Coordinates of C-alpha atoms in Angstrom, one line a residue:
M1 CA 61.8 -78.6 147.2
P2 CA 62.3 -78.0 150.9
L3 CA 65.6 -79.0 152.0
S4 CA 66.1 -82.2 154.5
H5 CA 68.5 -81.1 157.1
G6 CA 70.4 -84.2 156.4
D7 CA 70.9 -83.0 152.9
L8 CA 72.9 -79.8 153.9
Q9 CA 76.3 -79.1 153.1
L10 CA 78.5 -76.2 151.7
D11 CA 77.7 -75.9 148.5
G12 CA 80.0 -73.1 146.8
E13 CA 81.8 -70.4 148.3
P14 CA 79.8 -67.2 148.4
S15 CA 82.8 -64.8 149.6
A16 CA 86.4 -65.3 151.4
A17 CA 84.6 -63.1 154.1
L18 CA 82.8 -66.1 155.2
H19 CA 86.2 -67.9 156.3
D20 CA 87.0 -67.4 159.9
D21 CA 88.7 -70.3 161.8
A22 CA 87.1 -68.7 165.1
A23 CA 83.6 -68.8 163.8
P24 CA 81.2 -71.6 164.1
R25 CA 80.5 -74.3 161.5
R26 CA 78.9 -72.4 158.3
V27 CA 76.5 -73.8 155.8
W28 CA 75.4 -72.3 152.6
V29 CA 71.8 -72.6 152.1
P30 CA 70.7 -72.2 148.3
G31 CA 67.2 -71.2 148.7
P32 CA 65.6 -69.0 151.7
V33 CA 66.0 -69.8 155.4
I34 CA 62.5 -70.1 157.2
V35 CA 62.3 -69.4 160.8
G36 CA 59.4 -71.3 162.4
A37 CA 57.7 -74.5 161.5
G38 CA 54.1 -73.5 162.3
P39 CA 51.0 -72.8 159.8
S40 CA 52.8 -69.6 158.3
G41 CA 56.4 -71.2 158.0
L42 CA 54.8 -74.9 156.5
A43 CA 52.6 -72.7 153.8
T44 CA 55.4 -70.6 152.9
A45 CA 57.8 -73.5 152.1
A46 CA 54.9 -75.5 150.5
C47 CA 54.4 -72.4 148.0
L48 CA 58.2 -72.3 147.4
K49 CA 58.3 -75.9 146.4
A50 CA 55.5 -75.5 144.1
R51 CA 57.6 -73.0 142.2
G52 CA 60.6 -75.3 142.2
V53 CA 62.5 -73.1 145.0
P54 CA 64.3 -75.1 147.8
S55 CA 64.2 -74.1 151.5
L56 CA 65.4 -74.7 154.9
V57 CA 62.9 -74.5 157.7
L58 CA 64.3 -74.0 161.2
E59 CA 62.1 -74.8 164.5
R60 CA 63.3 -74.4 167.9
D61 CA 60.9 -77.3 169.3
A62 CA 60.9 -80.8 168.7
C63 CA 58.0 -80.9 166.2
V64 CA 55.9 -78.9 163.7
A65 CA 53.1 -76.6 165.1
A66 CA 54.4 -76.6 168.6
S67 CA 52.2 -73.7 169.7
W68 CA 48.9 -75.4 168.5
R69 CA 50.1 -78.7 170.2
H70 CA 51.7 -77.6 173.4
R71 CA 50.3 -74.1 174.1
T72 CA 46.3 -74.4 173.8
Y73 CA 43.7 -75.3 175.7
E74 CA 41.6 -78.5 175.3
R75 CA 38.3 -77.1 174.2
M76 CA 39.8 -75.0 171.4
R77 CA 38.2 -74.8 168.1
L78 CA 39.3 -72.5 165.0
H79 CA 37.2 -69.2 165.1
L80 CA 36.5 -68.9 161.6
P81 CA 34.9 -71.7 158.9
R82 CA 37.7 -73.8 157.9
C83 CA 37.3 -72.4 154.2
F84 CA 39.2 -69.3 155.7
C85 CA 41.6 -71.4 157.7
E86 CA 43.3 -73.7 155.3
L87 CA 46.8 -73.3 153.9
P88 CA 47.4 -72.9 150.2
L89 CA 47.5 -75.9 148.0
A90 CA 45.7 -78.3 150.4
P91 CA 42.1 -78.3 151.6
F92 CA 40.8 -79.8 155.0
P93 CA 39.9 -83.5 154.2
A94 CA 36.4 -84.4 153.5
G95 CA 34.5 -84.8 156.5
T96 CA 35.9 -82.0 158.8
P97 CA 33.5 -79.9 160.5
P98 CA 33.0 -76.3 159.7
Y99 CA 35.1 -75.4 162.7
P100 CA 37.7 -77.9 163.3
T101 CA 38.9 -78.8 166.6
R102 CA 42.3 -78.3 168.1
D103 CA 43.3 -82.0 167.5
Q104 CA 42.0 -81.8 163.8
F105 CA 43.8 -78.9 163.0
I106 CA 46.9 -80.2 164.3
A107 CA 46.4 -83.6 162.3
Y108 CA 45.8 -81.0 159.1
L109 CA 49.1 -79.5 159.8
D110 CA 51.2 -82.8 160.3
A111 CA 49.4 -84.0 157.0
Y112 CA 50.5 -81.0 155.2
A113 CA 54.1 -81.0 156.4
R114 CA 54.1 -84.8 155.0
A115 CA 52.4 -83.9 151.8
F116 CA 54.8 -81.4 150.7
A117 CA 58.0 -83.4 152.1
I118 CA 59.0 -80.3 154.6
E119 CA 61.2 -81.7 157.2
P120 CA 62.3 -79.0 159.3
L121 CA 65.4 -78.7 161.3
L122 CA 64.1 -79.6 164.8
G123 CA 65.4 -78.2 168.1
A124 CA 67.1 -75.3 166.1
R125 CA 66.9 -71.7 168.3
V126 CA 68.0 -69.0 166.3
R127 CA 70.4 -67.0 168.4
A128 CA 70.9 -64.1 166.0
A129 CA 70.3 -63.2 162.4
A130 CA 72.2 -60.4 160.6
Y131 CA 72.3 -59.0 157.1
D132 CA 76.0 -58.8 155.7
A133 CA 75.9 -56.1 153.0
A134 CA 79.6 -56.8 152.1
I135 CA 78.3 -60.4 150.7
G136 CA 74.8 -59.7 150.3
F137 CA 73.6 -62.5 152.6
W138 CA 71.8 -63.3 155.7
R139 CA 73.7 -65.1 158.4
V140 CA 71.5 -66.8 160.9
T141 CA 73.3 -68.4 163.8
V142 CA 71.6 -71.5 165.3
D143 CA 72.1 -73.4 168.2
I144 CA 71.0 -77.1 167.4
D145 CA 69.9 -79.4 170.1
G146 CA 72.3 -82.4 170.3
E147 CA 72.3 -85.8 172.5
G148 CA 72.1 -85.1 176.1
A149 CA 72.2 -81.2 176.9
V150 CA 75.0 -80.7 174.3
A151 CA 74.0 -78.2 171.3
T152 CA 76.1 -77.2 168.6
T153 CA 76.2 -74.1 166.7
T154 CA 75.8 -73.5 163.1
E155 CA 76.0 -70.4 161.1
F156 CA 73.3 -70.6 157.9
V157 CA 74.1 -68.6 155.0
S158 CA 71.2 -67.7 152.8
R159 CA 70.0 -65.0 150.2
W160 CA 66.8 -64.8 151.8
L161 CA 65.3 -64.7 155.3
V162 CA 61.6 -65.6 156.4
V163 CA 60.6 -64.8 159.7
A164 CA 57.9 -67.2 160.4
T165 CA 57.5 -67.2 164.4
G166 CA 54.0 -65.8 164.5
E167 CA 51.9 -63.5 166.4
N168 CA 51.8 -65.9 169.5
A169 CA 55.4 -67.3 169.7
E170 CA 55.7 -65.8 173.4
P171 CA 53.4 -65.2 176.0
V172 CA 52.5 -61.6 176.4
W173 CA 52.1 -60.2 180.1
P174 CA 50.1 -57.0 180.8
E175 CA 52.4 -54.4 182.2
G176 CA 51.3 -51.9 184.7
V177 CA 48.7 -53.7 186.4
E178 CA 48.1 -52.2 189.9
G179 CA 48.6 -55.1 192.7
M180 CA 49.9 -57.7 190.4
D181 CA 53.2 -57.5 192.0
V182 CA 51.7 -58.2 195.6
Y183 CA 49.1 -60.5 194.7
R184 CA 49.7 -64.2 196.0
G185 CA 47.4 -66.5 194.5
P186 CA 48.3 -68.4 191.3
V187 CA 48.7 -66.5 188.0
M188 CA 48.8 -68.2 184.6
H189 CA 48.9 -67.1 180.9
T190 CA 46.3 -68.7 178.3
S191 CA 49.2 -70.4 176.8
T192 CA 49.4 -73.0 179.8
Y193 CA 45.7 -73.0 180.7
K194 CA 44.1 -76.3 179.6
R195 CA 40.7 -76.7 181.0
G196 CA 38.4 -75.2 183.7
D197 CA 37.6 -78.2 185.9
E198 CA 40.5 -77.4 188.4
F199 CA 38.9 -73.8 189.0
A200 CA 35.2 -75.3 189.9
G201 CA 33.9 -72.9 192.8
K202 CA 36.8 -70.5 192.5
K203 CA 36.9 -66.7 191.4
V204 CA 38.8 -66.2 188.4
L205 CA 39.7 -62.9 186.7
V206 CA 40.3 -63.0 183.1
V207 CA 42.3 -60.2 181.6
G208 CA 41.6 -59.5 178.2
C209 CA 38.8 -60.1 175.9
G210 CA 40.2 -61.5 172.7
N211 CA 39.6 -65.0 171.4
S212 CA 41.4 -66.6 174.1
G213 CA 40.0 -64.5 177.1
M214 CA 36.4 -65.1 176.0
E215 CA 36.5 -68.6 175.3
V216 CA 38.5 -69.3 178.5
S217 CA 35.8 -67.1 180.4
L218 CA 33.2 -69.4 178.9
D219 CA 35.2 -72.6 179.7
L220 CA 35.5 -71.3 183.2
C221 CA 31.6 -70.7 183.6
N222 CA 30.8 -74.1 182.2
N223 CA 33.1 -75.6 184.8
G224 CA 31.5 -74.0 187.9
A225 CA 34.2 -71.3 188.4
K226 CA 33.1 -67.6 189.1
A227 CA 34.7 -65.8 186.2
S228 CA 35.1 -61.9 185.7
M229 CA 37.0 -60.2 182.9
V230 CA 38.9 -57.0 182.8
V231 CA 38.8 -55.0 179.3
R232 CA 40.9 -52.0 178.2
D233 CA 40.6 -50.0 175.3
K234 CA 41.4 -50.7 172.2
E235 CA 63.0 -50.6 165.6
D236 CA 64.5 -51.8 163.3
E237 CA 63.2 -50.3 160.0
F238 CA 60.8 -53.5 159.6
F239 CA 59.8 -54.9 162.8
S240 CA 58.5 -52.4 165.5
E241 CA 60.4 -52.1 168.8
S242 CA 57.2 -51.7 170.7
D243 CA 55.6 -54.7 169.8
G244 CA 57.8 -56.8 167.3
F245 CA 55.1 -56.6 164.6
P246 CA 56.4 -55.2 161.0
R247 CA 55.9 -51.6 160.8
K248 CA 53.7 -51.6 157.8
A249 CA 50.2 -52.7 158.1
F250 CA 48.7 -55.6 156.2
P251 CA 48.5 -56.2 153.1
H252 CA 52.0 -54.6 152.8
S253 CA 53.9 -56.3 156.1
W254 CA 55.3 -59.3 154.3
R255 CA 58.3 -57.9 152.8
G256 CA 61.1 -55.9 154.1
K257 CA 64.7 -55.2 152.5
N258 CA 67.7 -57.3 151.6
G259 CA 65.5 -60.2 151.3
L260 CA 64.0 -59.9 154.5
Y261 CA 60.5 -61.4 154.9
A262 CA 57.8 -61.9 157.5
T263 CA 54.6 -64.1 157.3
G264 CA 52.0 -64.8 160.3
F265 CA 51.9 -61.2 161.6
T266 CA 49.0 -59.9 159.7
R267 CA 46.6 -60.1 162.6
R268 CA 44.0 -61.8 160.5
G269 CA 44.8 -65.5 161.4
L270 CA 45.4 -68.2 159.3
M271 CA 44.1 -66.5 156.3
G272 CA 46.4 -63.7 156.6
S273 CA 49.3 -66.5 156.9
S274 CA 48.2 -67.9 153.5
Y275 CA 48.3 -64.6 151.9
D276 CA 51.6 -63.7 153.3
A277 CA 53.2 -67.2 152.2
S278 CA 51.7 -66.9 148.3
R279 CA 53.3 -63.5 147.9
I280 CA 56.3 -64.5 149.6
A281 CA 56.9 -67.5 147.5
A282 CA 56.0 -65.7 144.3
D283 CA 58.9 -62.8 145.2
I284 CA 61.7 -65.1 145.8
A285 CA 60.7 -67.4 143.2
N286 CA 61.1 -64.7 140.5
Q287 CA 64.6 -63.7 142.2
W288 CA 65.3 -67.3 142.0
S289 CA 64.4 -67.5 138.1
E290 CA 66.1 -64.2 137.2
A291 CA 69.4 -65.6 139.3
L292 CA 69.3 -68.8 137.4
A293 CA 68.8 -67.2 134.2
R294 CA 71.9 -64.9 134.5
N295 CA 73.9 -68.1 135.8
I296 CA 73.1 -70.0 132.4
V297 CA 73.9 -67.0 130.4
A298 CA 77.1 -66.6 132.1
H299 CA 77.8 -70.1 131.5
N300 CA 77.2 -70.0 127.9
D301 CA 79.2 -67.0 127.3
A302 CA 82.1 -68.4 129.2

């Protein structure tokens, strides 16, 4: 089952190499550490729980699904029918329209987390993550928000690390746009756009024709703005240094080396997240079962 952050404690001594008086507090996590409590992270935690594997979910914001809750525009709907967007093990509730609204999808994610008792450690910002070959574990350094502006630093130690920060965790700005450095008008990313009525009667240039660019352009036009659109033609061993995505293309992008996984980077939306979550959970569960069997044999032989 997913671990509650209140249940975390040192549960063993993986190696003497972990002892260092100058280091931050260290916590041994028996299952995988999942970074991100969006759809991909929640789905992975739920699939692991269904297979009897505990997990710890870390989330930098103060809620689950923060990007959907705080960095989407009001008119947003899912761009695929709901049957392609539901997470593993839990369909949308009866009566949900074919294309759920933003608020309906957020309510679905909240209910999903409750149904699987997923309690992320909120306000937990990952500062660094590195694989320690000497002990065969990942060491994840996290700054955890405390009361006021005080943050505490904790190092979580786990055999597995799942990166579930998603494709849109950070705004991406175009580079090399001529004139942008001298333009004096307002410039915003779609992650801060809410609705088009404040642009009524104004000329607005939208850069990009993806789902967000197309829908924001329509919203602007529906609210009386004069919208134009600009369109362009379309390393670490696991993640590309150029765009931060896994180097291997879907459907092989979910697994790296040394217990490192990535979910939500398929460029196939929520359906890709569900695909990743199911395969990651199965792979970790197999290793979990093998390790448990070895421990039982060792105990019986002792």
